[in-house]
Coordinates of C-alpha atoms and ligand atoms in Angstrom, one line a residue:
M59 CA 16.2 -37.3 -61.6
T60 CA 16.6 -38.3 -58.0
N61 CA 15.9 -36.6 -54.6
L62 CA 17.6 -37.6 -51.4
A63 CA 17.3 -36.3 -48.2
I64 CA 20.5 -36.8 -45.3
I65 CA 19.2 -36.2 -41.9
G66 CA 20.7 -37.0 -38.5
T67 CA 18.5 -39.4 -36.6
Q68 CA 20.3 -38.8 -33.2
W69 CA 21.4 -35.2 -31.5
G70 CA 23.5 -34.0 -34.1
D71 CA 26.9 -34.6 -35.4
E72 CA 26.6 -38.0 -37.0
G73 CA 28.7 -37.3 -39.8
K74 CA 26.2 -35.6 -41.9
G75 CA 29.0 -33.2 -43.7
K76 CA 30.9 -36.3 -44.8
V77 CA 28.2 -38.1 -46.2
V78 CA 26.8 -35.1 -48.3
D79 CA 30.4 -34.7 -49.5
L80 CA 30.5 -38.1 -50.6
L81 CA 27.1 -38.5 -52.3
G82 CA 27.2 -35.1 -53.4
E83 CA 29.3 -36.6 -56.5
G84 CA 26.3 -37.2 -58.1
A85 CA 24.1 -34.6 -57.2
D86 CA 23.6 -31.3 -59.3
L87 CA 22.5 -29.4 -56.4
I88 CA 23.1 -29.8 -52.8
V89 CA 20.6 -27.8 -50.2
R90 CA 20.5 -26.6 -46.8
F91 CA 16.7 -26.2 -45.9
Q92 CA 16.7 -25.4 -41.9
G93 CA 19.1 -24.2 -39.0
G94 CA 21.9 -22.1 -39.5
N95 CA 25.5 -21.9 -38.3
N96 CA 24.8 -23.6 -35.4
A97 CA 25.7 -26.5 -37.7
G98 CA 29.2 -27.6 -37.9
H99 CA 30.0 -30.2 -40.8
T100 CA 33.2 -31.6 -41.3
L101 CA 34.8 -32.9 -44.5
V102 CA 38.3 -34.3 -44.7
I103 CA 39.6 -34.6 -48.2
D104 CA 43.3 -35.8 -48.6
G105 CA 44.0 -34.9 -45.1
Q106 CA 42.6 -31.4 -45.6
S107 CA 39.9 -30.5 -43.0
Y108 CA 36.9 -28.3 -43.9
A109 CA 34.3 -27.0 -41.0
L110 CA 31.1 -25.7 -42.9
H111 CA 28.6 -24.1 -41.3
T112 CA 26.2 -22.4 -43.6
I113 CA 27.2 -23.4 -46.9
P114 CA 26.4 -26.7 -48.0
S115 CA 28.8 -29.6 -47.8
G116 CA 28.9 -29.9 -51.6
V117 CA 30.9 -26.9 -52.1
L118 CA 34.2 -28.8 -52.1
R119 CA 32.9 -30.7 -55.6
P120 CA 33.5 -28.2 -58.3
G121 CA 30.4 -27.7 -60.9
K122 CA 27.7 -28.3 -58.1
V123 CA 25.2 -25.5 -57.3
S124 CA 25.1 -25.0 -53.4
V125 CA 21.8 -23.7 -52.3
V126 CA 20.8 -22.2 -48.9
A127 CA 16.9 -22.0 -49.3
S128 CA 14.5 -19.7 -47.2
G129 CA 14.1 -22.4 -44.1
V130 CA 17.6 -21.2 -43.2
V131 CA 18.6 -18.5 -40.9
V132 CA 21.7 -16.9 -42.1
D133 CA 24.2 -15.0 -40.1
P134 CA 25.7 -12.5 -43.0
E135 CA 28.8 -11.6 -41.1
D136 CA 29.7 -15.4 -40.4
L137 CA 28.7 -16.4 -44.0
I138 CA 31.2 -13.9 -45.3
R139 CA 33.9 -14.9 -42.9
E140 CA 32.9 -18.6 -44.5
I141 CA 33.0 -17.7 -47.9
M142 CA 36.5 -16.0 -47.4
G143 CA 37.9 -18.6 -45.7
L144 CA 37.1 -21.3 -48.2
S145 CA 38.1 -18.9 -50.9
A146 CA 41.5 -18.2 -49.1
R147 CA 41.9 -22.2 -49.3
G148 CA 41.4 -22.1 -53.2
V149 CA 37.8 -23.5 -52.9
A150 CA 36.1 -21.1 -55.9
I151 CA 32.7 -19.9 -54.7
G152 CA 30.7 -17.4 -56.9
P153 CA 27.0 -16.3 -57.7
E154 CA 27.2 -19.1 -60.1
S155 CA 28.0 -21.9 -57.4
L156 CA 26.1 -20.4 -54.5
K157 CA 22.6 -19.4 -54.2
I158 CA 21.0 -17.9 -51.2
S159 CA 17.3 -17.4 -50.8
E160 CA 15.8 -13.7 -50.6
K161 CA 13.5 -15.1 -47.9
A162 CA 15.7 -16.5 -45.6
H163 CA 16.1 -14.7 -42.4
M164 CA 19.1 -12.9 -40.9
I165 CA 20.8 -13.4 -37.8
M166 CA 21.3 -9.9 -36.5
P167 CA 23.9 -8.7 -34.1
Y168 CA 21.1 -8.5 -31.2
H169 CA 20.1 -12.3 -31.6
R170 CA 23.6 -13.3 -30.9
L171 CA 23.5 -10.7 -27.9
L172 CA 20.1 -12.0 -26.6
D173 CA 21.2 -15.8 -27.0
A174 CA 24.2 -15.3 -25.1
A175 CA 22.3 -12.9 -22.3
R176 CA 19.6 -15.6 -21.9
E177 CA 22.5 -18.2 -21.6
N178 CA 24.6 -16.3 -19.1
D179 CA 21.4 -15.3 -16.7
P180 CA 21.7 -17.2 -13.5
S181 CA 17.9 -17.0 -13.2
G182 CA 17.2 -18.1 -16.7
Q183 CA 17.0 -21.5 -18.5
K184 CA 20.7 -22.9 -19.7
L185 CA 20.0 -25.0 -22.9
G186 CA 23.6 -24.8 -23.7
T187 CA 23.2 -23.2 -27.3
T188 CA 25.8 -22.7 -29.7
G189 CA 25.3 -18.9 -28.9
R190 CA 25.0 -18.3 -32.8
G191 CA 21.5 -16.5 -32.0
I192 CA 19.8 -18.9 -33.6
G193 CA 16.6 -19.1 -31.5
P194 CA 15.9 -15.2 -31.3
A195 CA 16.2 -15.0 -34.9
Y196 CA 13.8 -17.9 -35.6
E197 CA 11.6 -16.3 -32.7
D198 CA 11.8 -12.8 -34.7
K199 CA 10.8 -14.6 -38.1
A200 CA 7.9 -16.3 -36.2
A201 CA 6.6 -12.8 -34.6
R202 CA 7.3 -11.4 -38.2
T203 CA 9.9 -8.6 -36.8
G204 CA 12.5 -10.3 -38.7
L205 CA 14.7 -9.1 -41.5
R206 CA 15.0 -11.2 -44.7
L207 CA 18.4 -11.5 -46.9
G208 CA 16.0 -9.5 -49.6
D209 CA 15.8 -6.9 -47.3
L210 CA 19.5 -5.8 -48.1
R211 CA 18.2 -4.4 -51.3
S212 CA 16.4 -1.4 -49.6
P213 CA 18.5 0.3 -46.9
E214 CA 15.0 2.1 -46.0
V215 CA 13.4 -1.1 -45.2
L216 CA 16.5 -2.1 -43.2
A217 CA 16.5 1.0 -41.3
K218 CA 12.8 0.8 -40.6
R219 CA 12.8 -2.7 -39.5
I220 CA 16.0 -2.5 -37.3
A221 CA 14.7 0.3 -35.3
V222 CA 11.4 -1.8 -34.7
A223 CA 13.6 -4.9 -33.6
L224 CA 15.6 -3.0 -31.4
R225 CA 12.9 -1.1 -29.3
E226 CA 11.9 -4.5 -27.7
K227 CA 15.5 -6.0 -27.7
N228 CA 17.1 -2.9 -26.2
C229 CA 14.3 -2.8 -23.0
L230 CA 15.6 -6.8 -22.7
F231 CA 18.9 -5.7 -22.5
E232 CA 18.9 -2.9 -20.3
G233 CA 16.1 -3.6 -18.3
L234 CA 16.2 -7.6 -17.7
Y235 CA 19.6 -8.7 -18.7
G236 CA 21.7 -5.5 -17.7
V237 CA 24.0 -5.8 -21.1
P238 CA 25.0 -2.9 -23.2
T239 CA 22.0 -1.6 -25.3
L240 CA 22.7 -1.6 -29.3
K241 CA 22.2 1.7 -31.5
A242 CA 19.7 1.3 -34.4
E243 CA 22.5 3.4 -36.5
D244 CA 25.2 1.2 -35.7
V245 CA 23.4 -1.8 -36.7
L246 CA 21.9 -0.4 -39.7
K247 CA 25.6 0.8 -40.7
R248 CA 26.9 -3.1 -40.2
A249 CA 24.1 -4.3 -42.2
L250 CA 24.7 -1.9 -45.2
S251 CA 28.1 -3.0 -44.9
W252 CA 27.2 -6.6 -46.0
R253 CA 25.2 -5.8 -49.0
E254 CA 28.2 -5.8 -51.6
R255 CA 29.5 -9.1 -50.5
I256 CA 26.1 -11.0 -50.1
L257 CA 23.4 -9.7 -52.6
P258 CA 25.1 -10.9 -55.7
Y259 CA 24.3 -14.4 -54.1
V260 CA 20.7 -13.7 -53.2
V261 CA 18.0 -15.0 -55.3
D262 CA 14.5 -16.9 -55.4
T263 CA 15.5 -20.4 -54.4
A264 CA 12.3 -22.0 -54.4
R265 CA 11.8 -21.1 -58.2
L266 CA 15.2 -22.2 -59.0
L267 CA 14.9 -25.4 -57.0
Q268 CA 11.3 -25.9 -59.0
D269 CA 13.2 -25.3 -62.2
A270 CA 15.6 -27.7 -61.3
Q271 CA 13.0 -30.2 -60.6
A272 CA 11.3 -29.6 -64.1
Q273 CA 14.8 -30.1 -65.8
G274 CA 15.5 -33.6 -63.9
K275 CA 18.2 -32.4 -62.1
N276 CA 19.6 -34.4 -58.9
V277 CA 18.9 -32.7 -55.8
L278 CA 20.5 -33.7 -52.3
F279 CA 19.0 -32.3 -49.4
E280 CA 21.3 -31.7 -46.3
G281 CA 19.8 -31.6 -43.1
A282 CA 21.5 -29.9 -40.0
Q283 CA 21.2 -31.1 -36.4
G284 CA 19.3 -34.1 -35.5
V285 CA 15.8 -35.5 -35.1
Q286 CA 16.1 -35.3 -31.0
L287 CA 17.0 -31.6 -31.5
D288 CA 14.0 -31.2 -33.5
I289 CA 11.6 -28.1 -31.9
D290 CA 8.3 -30.3 -32.3
H291 CA 9.7 -34.0 -32.0
G292 CA 12.7 -33.8 -30.1
T293 CA 13.7 -33.7 -26.2
Y294 CA 12.1 -30.1 -25.8
P295 CA 13.0 -27.5 -24.6
Y296 CA 16.3 -28.9 -24.8
V297 CA 16.3 -28.6 -28.7
T298 CA 17.3 -26.1 -31.4
S299 CA 14.5 -23.8 -32.9
S300 CA 14.1 -25.2 -36.2
N301 CA 12.9 -28.9 -37.7
P302 CA 15.7 -31.1 -38.5
T303 CA 13.0 -33.6 -39.6
T304 CA 12.1 -34.2 -43.1
G305 CA 8.9 -32.2 -43.2
A306 CA 11.4 -29.1 -43.1
V307 CA 12.6 -30.1 -46.5
S308 CA 9.3 -29.1 -48.1
V309 CA 8.6 -26.0 -45.8
G310 CA 12.3 -24.9 -46.1
T311 CA 12.7 -25.0 -49.7
G312 CA 9.2 -24.3 -51.4
L313 CA 9.0 -28.1 -53.1
P314 CA 5.7 -30.0 -52.6
P315 CA 6.2 -32.9 -50.1
K316 CA 5.6 -35.5 -52.6
A317 CA 9.2 -34.3 -54.2
L318 CA 11.3 -36.2 -51.7
E319 CA 11.8 -39.7 -52.5
N320 CA 14.6 -41.1 -50.7
V321 CA 15.7 -40.4 -47.1
L322 CA 18.7 -41.5 -45.7
G323 CA 19.3 -41.4 -41.8
L324 CA 22.5 -40.8 -40.5
V325 CA 23.3 -43.2 -37.8
K326 CA 26.3 -42.7 -35.6
A327 CA 27.6 -46.2 -34.4
Y328 CA 27.2 -44.6 -30.7
V329 CA 25.6 -41.4 -29.4
S330 CA 26.7 -38.0 -28.7
R331 CA 25.1 -34.8 -27.5
V332 CA 26.3 -31.4 -26.8
G333 CA 24.6 -28.8 -24.6
E334 CA 22.0 -29.8 -21.9
G335 CA 19.2 -32.2 -21.9
P336 CA 18.2 -35.9 -21.5
F337 CA 20.5 -38.4 -23.0
P338 CA 19.3 -42.2 -22.0
T339 CA 22.3 -44.0 -23.0
E340 CA 24.9 -41.6 -21.7
L341 CA 28.2 -42.8 -20.4
I342 CA 29.3 -40.9 -17.5
D343 CA 32.5 -42.8 -17.1
A344 CA 35.7 -44.1 -18.3
A345 CA 34.1 -46.0 -21.4
G346 CA 32.4 -42.4 -22.5
D347 CA 35.8 -40.5 -22.1
E348 CA 37.4 -43.3 -24.1
I349 CA 34.6 -42.8 -27.0
R350 CA 35.3 -38.9 -26.7
E351 CA 38.9 -39.2 -27.1
K352 CA 38.8 -41.8 -29.9
G353 CA 36.1 -40.2 -31.5
H354 CA 37.4 -36.8 -31.2
E355 CA 34.0 -35.7 -30.1
F356 CA 34.9 -32.0 -29.7
G357 CA 32.2 -29.4 -31.1
T358 CA 32.9 -28.5 -34.5
T359 CA 31.2 -25.3 -33.9
T360 CA 32.1 -24.4 -30.6
G361 CA 35.0 -26.7 -29.4
R362 CA 32.9 -28.1 -26.4
P363 CA 33.4 -31.9 -25.3
R364 CA 30.6 -33.9 -26.6
R365 CA 28.6 -36.0 -24.2
C366 CA 29.0 -40.0 -25.4
G367 CA 27.1 -42.9 -25.1
W368 CA 26.0 -46.3 -26.5
L369 CA 23.7 -46.4 -29.6
D370 CA 20.4 -46.2 -29.0
A371 CA 17.7 -48.0 -31.1
V372 CA 14.7 -46.3 -29.7
V373 CA 16.2 -43.1 -30.8
V374 CA 17.1 -44.0 -34.3
K375 CA 13.8 -45.8 -34.8
A376 CA 11.6 -42.7 -33.6
A377 CA 13.8 -40.9 -36.2
A378 CA 12.7 -43.1 -39.0
A379 CA 9.4 -43.0 -38.2
L380 CA 9.1 -39.4 -38.2
C381 CA 11.2 -38.9 -41.5
G382 CA 10.5 -41.9 -43.5
V383 CA 14.0 -43.0 -43.6
G384 CA 14.5 -45.7 -46.0
Q385 CA 18.2 -46.7 -45.2
M386 CA 20.7 -45.8 -42.7
A387 CA 24.4 -44.5 -43.1
V388 CA 26.5 -45.8 -40.5
T389 CA 29.1 -43.7 -39.5
K390 CA 32.5 -43.7 -37.0
L391 CA 32.1 -47.6 -37.0
D392 CA 36.1 -47.4 -36.7
V393 CA 35.9 -45.3 -33.2
L394 CA 34.5 -48.6 -31.6
S395 CA 37.4 -50.9 -32.4
G396 CA 39.1 -51.8 -29.4
L397 CA 36.7 -50.8 -26.8
G398 CA 35.7 -54.4 -25.8
E399 CA 32.2 -55.5 -25.4
L400 CA 29.7 -53.2 -27.3
K401 CA 26.2 -52.5 -26.1
I402 CA 22.8 -51.1 -28.0
A403 CA 20.0 -50.0 -26.2
S404 CA 16.7 -52.2 -27.6
H405 CA 14.2 -50.5 -25.6
Y406 CA 13.7 -48.7 -22.1
E407 CA 12.2 -49.6 -18.7
L408 CA 9.8 -47.0 -17.2
D409 CA 8.6 -47.7 -13.7
G410 CA 8.8 -51.4 -14.3
E411 CA 7.2 -51.4 -17.7
R412 CA 8.9 -52.1 -21.3
I413 CA 8.5 -49.1 -23.4
D414 CA 10.0 -48.4 -26.9
F415 CA 9.5 -44.7 -27.4
L416 CA 10.8 -41.7 -25.8
P417 CA 8.4 -40.1 -23.4
A418 CA 7.4 -36.4 -24.0
E419 CA 7.7 -35.7 -20.2
L420 CA 11.0 -35.1 -19.4
A421 CA 10.5 -36.2 -15.7
E422 CA 9.4 -39.6 -17.5
L423 CA 12.2 -39.6 -19.8
S424 CA 14.7 -39.2 -16.9
R425 CA 13.3 -42.3 -15.2
C426 CA 13.7 -44.5 -18.3
R427 CA 16.5 -47.0 -18.1
P428 CA 17.9 -48.5 -21.2
V429 CA 18.0 -52.3 -21.7
Y430 CA 20.9 -53.3 -23.5
R431 CA 21.9 -56.2 -26.3
T432 CA 25.3 -56.7 -26.4
S433 CA 27.9 -57.4 -29.0
P434 CA 31.3 -59.0 -28.5
G435 CA 33.1 -55.9 -30.1
F436 CA 36.3 -56.0 -32.5
E437 CA 39.7 -54.9 -32.9
G438 CA 42.2 -53.3 -35.4
D439 CA 42.2 -50.7 -38.0
V440 CA 38.7 -51.1 -40.1
G441 CA 39.5 -47.7 -42.1
Q442 CA 41.0 -49.8 -45.1
A443 CA 37.7 -51.6 -45.3
R444 CA 35.9 -50.9 -48.7
R445 CA 33.5 -54.0 -48.6
L446 CA 31.7 -55.6 -45.9
E447 CA 33.7 -58.7 -46.2
D448 CA 36.9 -56.6 -45.4
L449 CA 35.6 -56.2 -41.9
P450 CA 36.4 -58.3 -38.7
K451 CA 33.8 -60.8 -37.9
G452 CA 32.9 -58.8 -34.8
A453 CA 32.2 -55.3 -36.6
R454 CA 29.8 -57.2 -38.9
A455 CA 27.9 -58.8 -35.9
Y456 CA 27.5 -55.2 -34.7
L457 CA 26.5 -54.0 -37.8
D458 CA 23.7 -56.9 -37.9
L459 CA 22.5 -56.1 -34.5
M460 CA 22.1 -52.7 -35.3
E461 CA 20.1 -53.6 -38.5
E462 CA 18.1 -56.0 -36.2
L463 CA 17.2 -53.5 -33.5
I464 CA 16.8 -50.5 -35.8
G465 CA 14.7 -52.4 -38.5
L466 CA 16.7 -50.5 -41.4
P467 CA 19.2 -51.7 -44.1
A468 CA 22.6 -49.8 -44.2
A469 CA 23.1 -48.2 -47.4
L470 CA 26.8 -47.2 -46.7
I471 CA 29.2 -47.4 -43.5
S472 CA 31.8 -45.0 -42.9
V473 CA 34.9 -46.2 -41.3
G474 CA 37.2 -43.1 -41.1
A475 CA 36.9 -39.4 -41.8
E476 CA 38.4 -39.4 -45.2
R477 CA 36.1 -39.1 -48.0
E478 CA 37.3 -42.8 -49.2
E479 CA 37.0 -44.3 -46.1
T480 CA 33.6 -45.8 -46.7
I481 CA 32.0 -49.0 -47.8
V482 CA 29.1 -48.0 -50.3
L483 CA 26.3 -50.5 -50.5
H484 CA 24.0 -48.4 -52.5
R485 CA 24.3 -45.5 -54.9
Y486 CA 21.3 -43.0 -55.2
F487 CA 22.6 -41.2 -58.1
Ligands
GDP662 P1 27.8 -33.4 -38.8 O1 27.8 -32.2 -37.9 O2 26.7 -34.4 -38.8 O3 28.3 -33.1 -40.1 O4 29.1 -34.2 -37.9 P2 30.3 -33.3 -37.4 O5 31.2 -33.0 -38.8 O6 30.1 -32.2 -36.6 O7 31.1 -34.5 -36.6 C1 31.5 -35.5 -37.3 C2 33.0 -35.7 -37.1 O8 33.6 -37.0 -37.3 C3 33.6 -34.8 -37.9 O9 35.0 -34.4 -37.2 C4 34.1 -35.9 -39.1 O10 35.1 -35.4 -39.9 C5 34.4 -37.3 -38.4 N1 33.9 -38.5 -39.2 C6 32.9 -38.7 -40.0 N2 32.8 -39.9 -40.2 C7 33.6 -40.5 -39.6 C8 34.0 -42.0 -39.4 O11 33.4 -42.9 -40.2 N3 34.9 -42.4 -38.5 C9 35.9 -41.3 -38.1 N4 36.6 -41.6 -37.2 N5 35.2 -39.9 -38.3 C10 34.7 -39.5 -38.8
IMO663 P1 25.1 -30.2 -36.7 O1 24.3 -29.7 -37.9 C1 25.0 -30.9 -32.2 C2 22.5 -28.1 -29.8 C3 23.2 -27.1 -29.0 C4 22.2 -26.9 -28.2 C5 20.9 -27.0 -28.8 C6 20.3 -25.6 -28.8 O2 26.4 -30.0 -36.9 O3 24.6 -31.7 -36.1 P2 21.0 -23.8 -30.8 O4 22.2 -22.9 -30.9 O5 20.8 -24.7 -31.9 O6 19.8 -22.8 -30.3 O7 21.1 -24.7 -29.6 O8 21.3 -27.6 -30.1 N1 22.9 -28.1 -31.5 C7 23.8 -28.8 -31.9 N2 24.5 -30.0 -31.4 N3 25.1 -30.8 -33.6 C8 24.6 -29.4 -34.1 O9 24.4 -29.0 -35.2 C9 23.8 -28.6 -33.3 N4 23.1 -27.5 -33.7 C10 22.3 -27.1 -32.4 O10 24.3 -28.0 -28.5 O11 22.2 -27.9 -27.2
MG664 MG1 28.5 -31.0 -36.3

């Protein structure tokens, strides 16, 4: 039995989907434990690209069980679309292969509306969210006014809870944001229409996972977002509303913390960020544009251009410390080919002092100047490399510098979007 968590060490989009699909071969269950359909995880298999949002990235491997645990917020309408889209492409999904927690909270139509209203409010705080209603859904969970997937079993419970939620939401829509209000009966009708499609998947996933542990199954936990988007430990308030850090594996699944043995930190060979917020190594110049174009850095969920910059060892070391990362999976190394000299931030300078952490105060963080180490760079197509020795000397020098500055060994190196375009150095299962 092996338990492995895969987490993003930066600001998301590190290539978690690809790596989960790859390592999922040896897992019995693949589990999402936090976040929602703000995630966009892309897999490329034999030239076919699949963008997943709520369904775990093991779904393309027949015979595996995909679990959406209680820490995830689920948009039932979007999930139905995702299931139908995959089914139309021949990916069989049924109650045997997909299990969704009865305790997972639902993203309701008014959550999406509230997310959009806040983002569009000229006097408000624009975060650049994915507009999926993630924040408002987690707010209602904490306020204890949320609806859970298990509530779909009872129309009476649904009716009551929707009415309570809308009393407040409609005041905001009408009185503050000037957007149309929602009628409780319309929302109830929509929710009732989800029952037939969603309820067959809804189970007690905590017990399912506890049983799987007892049976010695291999479990892969698929993080969404990245550590710097963590609501407690990230660049608050420019974060998401969940915890992409590994502490959430336990809380979000119902397994004890000691169940987690292995943590693989996903490190993109450079950094990208979508939405607003600090980004010390951002390149707001032609080099940033070149990385964006070569790396196709446009959002899987929203299509927005991603901000790009040099790799930041301070960010990855923070993730390693917060999450107990044992090894790193380096992704998108191929994108750096032909860029000339490469840089990695080893530490920051803040008001003339050397620091090797991200200050909590945004004003201080914005004054941090990254201090770089350089590597000569490399040329040519590295997509065919399957062993370290297949890589050009310059690429190996860059990996060596990464390992030196970050202090973690690489367990795998991804050199292309396809499943096979990977150098595997360590197998977990
Ligand atoms: P995630 O959110 O962490 O799963 O990452 P995304 O799927 O949002 O973004 C990563 C993008 O890079 C996707 O389009 C992947 O297909 C692609 N990708 C993943 N690994 C590699 C790689 O090693 N090289 C290249 N060129 N693309 C990759
Ligand atoms: P994956 O799993 C990159 C960002 C948004 C925004 C902030 C808050 O694909 O790596 P939210 O909609 O969560 O309230 O938005 O978080 N964000 C992501 N950025 N990858 C993601 O997921 C993200 N999920 C949320 O862009 O800045
Ligand atoms: Mg993504």
